Coordinates of C-alpha atoms and ligand atoms in Angstrom, one line a residue:
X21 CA 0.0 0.0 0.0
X22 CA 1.3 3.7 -1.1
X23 CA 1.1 5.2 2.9
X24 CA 0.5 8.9 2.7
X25 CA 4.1 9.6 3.4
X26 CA 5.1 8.0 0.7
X27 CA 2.2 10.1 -1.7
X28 CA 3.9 13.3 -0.1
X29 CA 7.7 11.9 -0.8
X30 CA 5.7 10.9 -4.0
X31 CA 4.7 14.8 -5.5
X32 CA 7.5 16.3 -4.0
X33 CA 9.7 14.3 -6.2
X34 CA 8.0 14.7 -9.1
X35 CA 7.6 18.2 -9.0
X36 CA 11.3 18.4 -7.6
X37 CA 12.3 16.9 -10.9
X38 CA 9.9 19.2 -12.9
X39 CA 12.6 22.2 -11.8
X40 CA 10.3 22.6 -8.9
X41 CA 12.0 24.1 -5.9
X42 CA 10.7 21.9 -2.7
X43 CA 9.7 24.7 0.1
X44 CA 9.1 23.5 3.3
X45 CA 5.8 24.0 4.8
X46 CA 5.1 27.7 6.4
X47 CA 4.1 27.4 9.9
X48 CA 0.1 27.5 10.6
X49 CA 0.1 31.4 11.5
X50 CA 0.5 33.4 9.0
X51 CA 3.0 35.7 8.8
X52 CA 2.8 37.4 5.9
X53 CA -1.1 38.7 6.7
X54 CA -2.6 39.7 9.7
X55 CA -6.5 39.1 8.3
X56 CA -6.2 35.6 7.9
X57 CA -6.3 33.2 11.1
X58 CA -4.4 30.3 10.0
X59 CA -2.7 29.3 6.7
X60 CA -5.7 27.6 4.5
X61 CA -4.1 26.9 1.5
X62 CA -0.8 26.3 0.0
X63 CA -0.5 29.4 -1.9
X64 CA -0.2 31.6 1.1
X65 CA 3.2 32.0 2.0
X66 CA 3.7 32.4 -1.9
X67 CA 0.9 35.9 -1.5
X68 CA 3.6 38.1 -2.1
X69 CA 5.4 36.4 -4.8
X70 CA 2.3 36.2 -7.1
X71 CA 1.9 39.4 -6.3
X72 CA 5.0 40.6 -7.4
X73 CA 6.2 42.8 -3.8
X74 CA 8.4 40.0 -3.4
X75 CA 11.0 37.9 -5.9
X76 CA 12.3 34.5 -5.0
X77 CA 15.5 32.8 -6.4
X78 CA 13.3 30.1 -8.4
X79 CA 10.4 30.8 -10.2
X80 CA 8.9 27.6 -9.9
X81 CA 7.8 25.4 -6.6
X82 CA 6.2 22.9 -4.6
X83 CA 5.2 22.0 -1.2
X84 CA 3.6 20.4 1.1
X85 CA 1.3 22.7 3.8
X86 CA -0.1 22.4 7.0
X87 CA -3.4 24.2 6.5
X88 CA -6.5 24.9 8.9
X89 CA -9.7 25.5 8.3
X90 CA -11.6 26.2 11.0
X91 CA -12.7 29.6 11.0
X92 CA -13.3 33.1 9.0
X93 CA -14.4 32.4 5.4
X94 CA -13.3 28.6 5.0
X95 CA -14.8 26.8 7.8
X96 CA -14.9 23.1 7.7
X97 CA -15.4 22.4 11.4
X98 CA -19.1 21.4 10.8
X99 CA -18.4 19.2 8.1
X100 CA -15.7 17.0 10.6
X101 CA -17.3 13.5 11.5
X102 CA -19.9 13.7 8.9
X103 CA -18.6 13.9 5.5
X104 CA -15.9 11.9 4.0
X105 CA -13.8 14.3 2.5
X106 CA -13.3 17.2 5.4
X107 CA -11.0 17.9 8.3
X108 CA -9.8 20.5 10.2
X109 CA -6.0 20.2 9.6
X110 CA -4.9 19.0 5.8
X111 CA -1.9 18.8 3.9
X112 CA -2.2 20.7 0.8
X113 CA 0.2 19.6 -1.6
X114 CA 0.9 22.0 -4.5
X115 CA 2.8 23.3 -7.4
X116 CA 3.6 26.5 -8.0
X117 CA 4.2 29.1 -11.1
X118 CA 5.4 32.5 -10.6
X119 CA 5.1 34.3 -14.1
X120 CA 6.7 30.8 -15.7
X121 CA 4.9 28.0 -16.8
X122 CA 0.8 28.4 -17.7
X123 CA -2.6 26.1 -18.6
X124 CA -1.2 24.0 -21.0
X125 CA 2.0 22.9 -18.4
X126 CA -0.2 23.0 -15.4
X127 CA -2.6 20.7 -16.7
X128 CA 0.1 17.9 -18.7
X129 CA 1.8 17.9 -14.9
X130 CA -1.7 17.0 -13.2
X131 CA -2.8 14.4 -15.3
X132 CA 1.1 13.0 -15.9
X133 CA 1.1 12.8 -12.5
X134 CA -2.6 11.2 -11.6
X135 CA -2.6 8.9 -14.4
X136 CA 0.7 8.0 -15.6
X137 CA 3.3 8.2 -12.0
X138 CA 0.2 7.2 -9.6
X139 CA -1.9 5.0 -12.1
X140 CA -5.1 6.5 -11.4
X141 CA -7.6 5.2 -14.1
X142 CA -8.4 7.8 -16.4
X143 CA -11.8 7.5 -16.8
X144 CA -12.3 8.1 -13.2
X145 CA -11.2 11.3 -13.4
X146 CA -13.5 14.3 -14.5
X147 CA -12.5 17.6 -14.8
X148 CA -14.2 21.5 -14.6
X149 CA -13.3 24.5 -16.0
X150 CA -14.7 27.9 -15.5
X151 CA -17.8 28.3 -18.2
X152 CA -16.0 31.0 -19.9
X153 CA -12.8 29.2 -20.1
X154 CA -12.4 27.7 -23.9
X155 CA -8.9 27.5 -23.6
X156 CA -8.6 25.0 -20.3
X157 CA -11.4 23.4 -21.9
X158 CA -9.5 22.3 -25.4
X159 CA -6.3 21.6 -23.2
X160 CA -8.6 19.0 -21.2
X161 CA -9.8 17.1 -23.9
X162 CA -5.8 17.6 -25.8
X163 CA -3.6 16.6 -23.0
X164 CA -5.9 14.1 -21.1
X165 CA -8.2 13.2 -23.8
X166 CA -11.4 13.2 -21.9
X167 CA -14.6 13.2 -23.7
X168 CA -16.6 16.6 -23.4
X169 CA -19.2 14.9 -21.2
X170 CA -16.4 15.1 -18.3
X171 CA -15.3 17.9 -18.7
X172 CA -17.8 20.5 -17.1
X173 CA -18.6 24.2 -17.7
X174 CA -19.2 25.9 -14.2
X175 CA -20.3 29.4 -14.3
X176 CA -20.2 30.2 -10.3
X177 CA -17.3 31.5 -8.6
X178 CA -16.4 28.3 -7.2
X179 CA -14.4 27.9 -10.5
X180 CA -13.2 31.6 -10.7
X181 CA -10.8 32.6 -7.6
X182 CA -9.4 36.3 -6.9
X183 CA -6.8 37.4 -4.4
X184 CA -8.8 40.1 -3.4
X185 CA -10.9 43.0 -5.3
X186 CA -7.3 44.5 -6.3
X187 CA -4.7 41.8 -7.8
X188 CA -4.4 38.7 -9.6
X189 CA -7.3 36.5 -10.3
X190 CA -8.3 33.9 -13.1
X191 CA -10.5 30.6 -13.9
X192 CA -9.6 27.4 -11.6
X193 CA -10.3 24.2 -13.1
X194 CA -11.1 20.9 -10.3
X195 CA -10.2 17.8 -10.8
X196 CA -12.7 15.1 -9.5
X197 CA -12.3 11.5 -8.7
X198 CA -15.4 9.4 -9.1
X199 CA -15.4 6.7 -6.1
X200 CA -18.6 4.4 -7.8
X201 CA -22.2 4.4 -8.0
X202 CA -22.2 2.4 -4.7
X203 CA -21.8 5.9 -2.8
X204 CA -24.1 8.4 -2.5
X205 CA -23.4 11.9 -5.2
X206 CA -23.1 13.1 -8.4
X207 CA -21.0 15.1 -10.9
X208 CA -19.4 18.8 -9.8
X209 CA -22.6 21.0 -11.1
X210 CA -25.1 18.6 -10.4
X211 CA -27.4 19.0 -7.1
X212 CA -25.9 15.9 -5.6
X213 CA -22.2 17.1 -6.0
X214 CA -21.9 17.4 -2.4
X215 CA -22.3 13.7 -2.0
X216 CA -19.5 11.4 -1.4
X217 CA -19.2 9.6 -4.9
X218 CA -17.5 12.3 -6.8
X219 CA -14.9 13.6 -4.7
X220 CA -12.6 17.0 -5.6
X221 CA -8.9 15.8 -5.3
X222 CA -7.2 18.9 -7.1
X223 CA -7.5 22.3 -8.0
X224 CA -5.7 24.2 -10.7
X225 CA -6.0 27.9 -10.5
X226 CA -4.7 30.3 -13.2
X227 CA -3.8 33.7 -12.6
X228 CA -4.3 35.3 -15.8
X229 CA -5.9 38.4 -14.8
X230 CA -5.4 41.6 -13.0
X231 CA -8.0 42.7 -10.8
X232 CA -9.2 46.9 -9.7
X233 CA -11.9 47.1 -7.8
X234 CA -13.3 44.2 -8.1
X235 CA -13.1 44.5 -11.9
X236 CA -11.1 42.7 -14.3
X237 CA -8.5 45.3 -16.2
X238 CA -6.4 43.6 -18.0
X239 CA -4.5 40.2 -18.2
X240 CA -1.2 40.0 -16.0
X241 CA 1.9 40.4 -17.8
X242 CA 3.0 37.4 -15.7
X243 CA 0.7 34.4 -15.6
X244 CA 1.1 31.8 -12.8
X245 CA 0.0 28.8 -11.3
X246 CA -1.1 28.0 -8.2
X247 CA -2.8 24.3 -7.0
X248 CA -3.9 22.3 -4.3
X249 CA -4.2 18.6 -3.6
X250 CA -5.5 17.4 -0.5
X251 CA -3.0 14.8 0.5
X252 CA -5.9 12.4 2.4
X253 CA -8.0 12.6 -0.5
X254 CA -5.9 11.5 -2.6
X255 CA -4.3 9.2 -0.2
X256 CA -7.8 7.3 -0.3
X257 CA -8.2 7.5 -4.1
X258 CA -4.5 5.7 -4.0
X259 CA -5.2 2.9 -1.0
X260 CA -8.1 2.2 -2.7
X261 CA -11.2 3.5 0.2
X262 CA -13.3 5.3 -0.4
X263 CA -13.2 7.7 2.6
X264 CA -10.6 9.7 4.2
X265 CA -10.8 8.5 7.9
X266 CA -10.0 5.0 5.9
X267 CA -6.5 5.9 5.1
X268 CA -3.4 4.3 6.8
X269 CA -3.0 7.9 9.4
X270 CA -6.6 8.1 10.3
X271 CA -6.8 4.3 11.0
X272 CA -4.0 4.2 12.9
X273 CA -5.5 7.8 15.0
X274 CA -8.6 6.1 15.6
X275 CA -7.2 2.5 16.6
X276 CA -5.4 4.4 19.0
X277 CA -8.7 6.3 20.3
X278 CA -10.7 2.9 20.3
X279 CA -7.8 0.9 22.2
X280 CA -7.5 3.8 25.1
X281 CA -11.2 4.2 25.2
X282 CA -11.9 0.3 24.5
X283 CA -14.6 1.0 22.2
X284 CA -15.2 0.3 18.8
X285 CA -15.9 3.0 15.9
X286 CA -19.3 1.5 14.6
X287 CA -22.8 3.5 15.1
X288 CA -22.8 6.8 16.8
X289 CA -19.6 6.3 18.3
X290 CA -17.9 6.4 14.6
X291 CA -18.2 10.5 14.2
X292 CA -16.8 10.5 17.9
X293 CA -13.6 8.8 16.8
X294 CA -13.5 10.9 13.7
X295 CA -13.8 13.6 15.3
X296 CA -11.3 13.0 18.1
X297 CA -8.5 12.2 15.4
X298 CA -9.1 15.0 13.2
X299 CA -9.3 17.5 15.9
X300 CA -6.0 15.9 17.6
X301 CA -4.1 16.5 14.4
X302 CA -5.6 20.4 14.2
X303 CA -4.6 20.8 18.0
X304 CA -1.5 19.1 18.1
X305 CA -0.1 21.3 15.0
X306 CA -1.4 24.5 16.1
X307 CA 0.1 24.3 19.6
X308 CA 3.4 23.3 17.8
X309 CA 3.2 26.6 15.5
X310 CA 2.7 28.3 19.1
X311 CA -1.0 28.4 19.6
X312 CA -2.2 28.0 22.9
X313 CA -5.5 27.8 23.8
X314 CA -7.2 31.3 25.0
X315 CA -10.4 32.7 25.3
X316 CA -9.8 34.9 22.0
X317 CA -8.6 35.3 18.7
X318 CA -6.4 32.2 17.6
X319 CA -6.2 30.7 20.7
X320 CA -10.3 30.3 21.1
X321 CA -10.7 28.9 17.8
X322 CA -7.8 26.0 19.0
X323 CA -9.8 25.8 22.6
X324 CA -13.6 25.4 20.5
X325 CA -11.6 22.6 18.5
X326 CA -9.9 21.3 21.5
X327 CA -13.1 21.0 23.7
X328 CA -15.3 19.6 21.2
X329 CA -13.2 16.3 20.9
X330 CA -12.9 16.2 24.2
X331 CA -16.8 16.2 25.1
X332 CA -16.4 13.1 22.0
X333 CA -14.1 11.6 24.2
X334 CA -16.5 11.8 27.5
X335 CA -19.4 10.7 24.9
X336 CA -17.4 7.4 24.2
X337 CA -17.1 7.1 27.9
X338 CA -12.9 8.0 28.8
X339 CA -13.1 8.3 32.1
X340 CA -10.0 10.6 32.8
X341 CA -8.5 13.1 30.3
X342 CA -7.4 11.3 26.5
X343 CA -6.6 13.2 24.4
X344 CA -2.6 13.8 25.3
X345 CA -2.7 10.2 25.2
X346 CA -3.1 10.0 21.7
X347 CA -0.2 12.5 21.1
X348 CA 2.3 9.7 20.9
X349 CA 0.1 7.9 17.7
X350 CA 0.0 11.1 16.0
X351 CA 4.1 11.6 16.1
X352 CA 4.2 8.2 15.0
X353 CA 2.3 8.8 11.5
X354 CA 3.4 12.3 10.9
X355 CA 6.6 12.9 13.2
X356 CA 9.0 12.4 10.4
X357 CA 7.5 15.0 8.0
X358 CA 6.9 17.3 10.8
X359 CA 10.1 17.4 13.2
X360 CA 8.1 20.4 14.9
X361 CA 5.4 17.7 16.4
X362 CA 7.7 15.6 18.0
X363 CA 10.0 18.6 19.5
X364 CA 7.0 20.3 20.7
X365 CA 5.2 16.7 22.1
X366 CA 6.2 17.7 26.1
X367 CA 4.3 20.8 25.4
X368 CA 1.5 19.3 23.4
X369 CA 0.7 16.9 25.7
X370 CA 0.6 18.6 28.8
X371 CA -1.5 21.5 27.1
X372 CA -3.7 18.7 26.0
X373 CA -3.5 17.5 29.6
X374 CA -4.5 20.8 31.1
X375 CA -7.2 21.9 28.9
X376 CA -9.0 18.4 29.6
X377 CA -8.8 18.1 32.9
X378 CA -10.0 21.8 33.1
X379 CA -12.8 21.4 31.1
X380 CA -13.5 17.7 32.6
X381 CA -14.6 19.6 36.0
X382 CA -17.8 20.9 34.2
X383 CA -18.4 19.0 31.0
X384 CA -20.3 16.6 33.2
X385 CA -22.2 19.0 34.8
X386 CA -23.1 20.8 31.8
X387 CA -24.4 18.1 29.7
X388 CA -26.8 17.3 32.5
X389 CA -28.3 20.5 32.0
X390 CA -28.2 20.0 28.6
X391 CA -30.4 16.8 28.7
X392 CA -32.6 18.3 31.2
X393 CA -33.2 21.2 29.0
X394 CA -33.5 19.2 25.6
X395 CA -35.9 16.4 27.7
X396 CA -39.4 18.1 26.1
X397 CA -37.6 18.9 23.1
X398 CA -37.7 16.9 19.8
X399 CA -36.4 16.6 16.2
X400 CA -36.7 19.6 14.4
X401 CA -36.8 21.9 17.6
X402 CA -34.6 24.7 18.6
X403 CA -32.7 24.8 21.7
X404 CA -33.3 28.6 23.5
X405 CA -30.1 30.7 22.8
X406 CA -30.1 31.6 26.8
X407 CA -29.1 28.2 27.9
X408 CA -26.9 27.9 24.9
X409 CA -25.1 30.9 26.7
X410 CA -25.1 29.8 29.8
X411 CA -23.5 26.8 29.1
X412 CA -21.3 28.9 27.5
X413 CA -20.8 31.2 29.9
X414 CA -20.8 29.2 33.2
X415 CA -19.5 25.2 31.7
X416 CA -17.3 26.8 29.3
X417 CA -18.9 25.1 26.4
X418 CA -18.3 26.9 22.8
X419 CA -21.3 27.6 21.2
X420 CA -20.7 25.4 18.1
X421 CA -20.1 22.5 21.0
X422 CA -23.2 22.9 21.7
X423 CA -24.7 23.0 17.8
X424 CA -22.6 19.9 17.8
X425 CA -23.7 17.9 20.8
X426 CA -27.6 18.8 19.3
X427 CA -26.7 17.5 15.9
X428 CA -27.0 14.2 16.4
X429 CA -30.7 14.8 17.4
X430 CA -31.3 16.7 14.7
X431 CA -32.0 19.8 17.1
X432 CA -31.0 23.4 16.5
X433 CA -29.7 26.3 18.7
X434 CA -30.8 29.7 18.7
X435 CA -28.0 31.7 17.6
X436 CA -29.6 34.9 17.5
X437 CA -30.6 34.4 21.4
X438 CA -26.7 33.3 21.9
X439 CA -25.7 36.3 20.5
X440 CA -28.3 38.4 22.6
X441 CA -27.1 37.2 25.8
X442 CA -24.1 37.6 25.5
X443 CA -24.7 41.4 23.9
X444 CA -26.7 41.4 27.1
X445 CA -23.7 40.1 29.1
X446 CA -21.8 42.6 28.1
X447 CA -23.3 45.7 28.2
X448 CA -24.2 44.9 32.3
X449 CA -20.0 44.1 32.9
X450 CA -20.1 47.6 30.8
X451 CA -22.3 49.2 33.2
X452 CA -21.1 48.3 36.5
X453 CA -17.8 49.2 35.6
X454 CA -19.2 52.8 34.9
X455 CA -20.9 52.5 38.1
X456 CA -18.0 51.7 40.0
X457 CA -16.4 55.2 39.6
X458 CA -13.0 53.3 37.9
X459 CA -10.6 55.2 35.3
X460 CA -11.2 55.8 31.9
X461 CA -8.4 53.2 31.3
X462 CA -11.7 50.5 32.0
X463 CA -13.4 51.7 29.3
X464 CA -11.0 52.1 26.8
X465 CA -10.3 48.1 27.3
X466 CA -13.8 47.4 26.8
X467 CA -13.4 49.0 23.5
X468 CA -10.8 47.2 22.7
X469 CA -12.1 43.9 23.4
X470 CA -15.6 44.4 22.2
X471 CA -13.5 45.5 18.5
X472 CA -11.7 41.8 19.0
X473 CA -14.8 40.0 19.5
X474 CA -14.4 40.1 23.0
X475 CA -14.3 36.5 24.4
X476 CA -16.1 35.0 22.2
X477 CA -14.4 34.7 18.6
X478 CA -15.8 34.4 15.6
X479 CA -13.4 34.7 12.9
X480 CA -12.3 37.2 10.4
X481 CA -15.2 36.3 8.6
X482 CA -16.2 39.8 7.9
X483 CA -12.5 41.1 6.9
X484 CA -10.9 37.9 5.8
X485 CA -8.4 38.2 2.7
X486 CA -10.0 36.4 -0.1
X487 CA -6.9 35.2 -1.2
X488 CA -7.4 31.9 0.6
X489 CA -8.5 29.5 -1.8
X490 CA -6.0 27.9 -4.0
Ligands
ATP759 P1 -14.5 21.3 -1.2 O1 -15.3 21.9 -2.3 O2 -14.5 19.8 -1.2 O3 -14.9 21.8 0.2 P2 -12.6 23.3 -1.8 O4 -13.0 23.7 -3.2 O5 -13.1 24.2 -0.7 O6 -13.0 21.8 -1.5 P3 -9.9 24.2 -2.3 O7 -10.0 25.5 -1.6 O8 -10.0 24.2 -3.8 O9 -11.0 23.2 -1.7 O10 -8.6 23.5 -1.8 C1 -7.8 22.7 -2.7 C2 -7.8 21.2 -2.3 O11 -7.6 21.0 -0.9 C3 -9.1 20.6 -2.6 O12 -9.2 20.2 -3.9 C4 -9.1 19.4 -1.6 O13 -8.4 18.3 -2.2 C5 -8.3 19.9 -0.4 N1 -9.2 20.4 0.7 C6 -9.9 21.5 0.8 N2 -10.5 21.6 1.9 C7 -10.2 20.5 2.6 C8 -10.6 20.0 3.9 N3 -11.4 20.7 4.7 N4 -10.1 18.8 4.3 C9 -9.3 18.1 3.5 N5 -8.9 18.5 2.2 C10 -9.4 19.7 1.8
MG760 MG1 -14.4 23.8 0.8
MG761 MG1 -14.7 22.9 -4.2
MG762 MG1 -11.6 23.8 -4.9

């Protein structure tokens, strides 16, 4: 079996011997821009090459990044446990362009690689290009030879990505594998395309055009290249499953979760694993980039992730803290690629350690009160956004915790009542500290946090660079 190290060894290679240079993944925070939360796609530490503020001895590379998406504008936290294809934390493998090679390259590379290195069948493989792209769509049915039936026009901006309203933009084209008509989905562009069955492996993106306002001006005098490749999907296209948490790292992250909690990973309990292993891998390389957890900003988004699994831990019935006891597994699978995880395990673990035994002294106590007030409640209902807030508030439960712990039931939560309270909440601590006669130094760090998002984060959404998709 190809193991997921070997598929990253695998690209690197290639690409290395394409005249790629091989750059080592960026760490999770962003340096290079202070809107985004935490790298989500391969291109970013690359922003300012595309754009041109910054030159680079080679004009051509390749990497492998740690990427998360948990927050602002590419949120995947939801999907976690429930589809096949989404996690938290991903490797992105890509190859890169700066003003060098275009299409016709980009797309010979892809499909050399897919079909002819990695022996993907070709008629598995369908392909789309932005409706208005003629040119991507001959070089499809040159290079690759598809029929016209698999290569699909899609007119939404799904197939169109921009940096921004001022920079480089251009048509993307995806590359989908089809897993059988035994799993549930259809083609990109159908209504079912968010199925399992066809599953999006790799995006191309070309730069092509220069962007003002949100208005195309011109083409750019130097076209690049930018794609993405999820390594686990592809991983399960090459060990020949049909679902990410199927391939050799998840297995061996959840046969780890099942032996500690000696459970097994069938019925309800198999989201809890999934769950568990992705959110391990998104906590144990965020802490290593120097994330800690926090009740804002970076730090709350790593705590949200951190306590969910950890409630999926309780569910499966761990009766003392687990999740640092998985840290070991994890450096096993990905230590070797990632030297950071295995210097930084001490500190992992006893972060890991900390945060659960915290959060152990009133998880039980809140999820009683989250059964009593659910016990009258049925499918379909909506949980009142007050006692979402006070578990919040006085159990320390994140608010998509508790979306998440309702989920199951197919219940709801009031978000706009969430979001009262805790506008409520705030304006009283606002209030008494007017009352109490303190210095206008008080008020001027309400401002401050209220402009952060005060405890409760939320994400960039709002201000978010767009230049996060590949
Ligand atoms: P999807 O439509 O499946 O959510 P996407 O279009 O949002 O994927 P891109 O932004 O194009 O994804 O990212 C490039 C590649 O990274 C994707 O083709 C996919 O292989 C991988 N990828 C994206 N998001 C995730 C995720 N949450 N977990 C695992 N792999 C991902
Ligand atoms: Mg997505
Ligand atoms: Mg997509
Ligand atoms: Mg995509």
């Amino acid at each position: 079996m190809t193991s997921t190290n070997d598929i990253r060894r695998s690209f690197l290679d290639y690409f290395g011997g394409q005249g790629h240079q091989i750059v080592p993944s960026a760490p999770l925070v962003p340096h290079n821009d202070p809107t985004l939360m935490f790298v989500n796609a391969g291109m970013v530490p690359f922003k300012n090459v595309f754009t041109g503020l910054e030159t680079r001895s080679y004009n051509r590379a390749t990497s492998s990044q740690k990427c998360v998406r948990a927050g602002g504008k590419h949120n995947d936290l939801d999907n976690v446990g429930y589809t096949a294809r989404h996690h938290t934390f991903f490797e992105m493998l890509g190859n890169f362009s700066f003003g060098d090679y275009f299409k016709e390259q980009a797309i010979t590379h892809a499909w050399t690689l897919l079909t002819k290195e990695w022996g993907i069948p070709a008629d598995r493989l369908t392909a789309t290009v932005y409706h208005t792209d003629d040119e991507a769509f001959d070089l499809w049915k040159k290079i690759a030879g598809l029929p016209e039936s698999r290569i699909i026009r899609i007119p939404t901006k799904d197939n169109f990505w921009a940096m921004g309203d001022n920079g480089p933009c251009g048509p993307c084209s995806e590359i989908f594998y089809d897993h059988g008509d035994h799993i549930w989905g259809g083609p990109p562009g159908s209504p079912e395309e968010d199925g399992d069955r066809f599953v999006e492996i790799w995006n191309l993106v070309f730069m092509q055009f220069e962007q003002q306002a949100n208005e195309i001006v011109g083409e750019l005098p130097k076209k690049s290249i930018d794609t993405g490749m999820g390594i686990e999907r592809v991983a399960a296209v090459l060990q020949g499953v049909t679902d990410n948490y199927d391939t050799d790292t998840f297995k061996a992250l959840i046969a780890a979760s099942c032996a500690l909690t000696r459970t097994d990973a069938e019925g309800d309990r198999r989201a809890s694993h999934r769950v568990i292993a992705d959110h391990l891998r998104s906590s144990c390389f965020l802490v290593a980039d120097g994330v800690l957890p926090a009740n804002e900003g970076r730090g709350y988004v790593l705590r949200r992730i951190m306590r969910r699994a950890m409630r999926h831990a309780h569910l499966l019935g761990a009766a003392e803290p687990l999740m640092h006891k998985l840290v070991p597994a994890l450096v096993t699978e990905m230590g070797a690629a990632y030297p950071e995880l295995a210097r930084a395990q001490p500190l992992i673990e006893e972060t890991l350690k900390l945060e659960e035994t915290r959060f152990r002294q009133t998880l039980a106590n809140g999820l009683r009160l989250l059964d009593e007030a659910t016990a009258g409640m049925g499918e379909g209902d909506t949980l009142p956004g007050a006692t979402a807030f006070k578990l919040y508030d006085t159990f320390g439960f994140p608010y998509d915790l508790t979306e998440d712990a309702l989920r199951g039931q197919n219940m709801a939560v009031d978000r706009a009542g969430f979001d009262a309270a805790m506008a409520e909440q705030k304006a009283a601590a606002r209030a008494a500290w007017k009352g109490s006669g303190e210095t206008a130094a008080q008020e001027i760090w309400f401002d401050i946090a209220e402009e952060l998002g005060g405890t409760e984060f939320t994400g960039y959404a709002a201000t978010e660079g767009e230049g996060t998709v590949v």
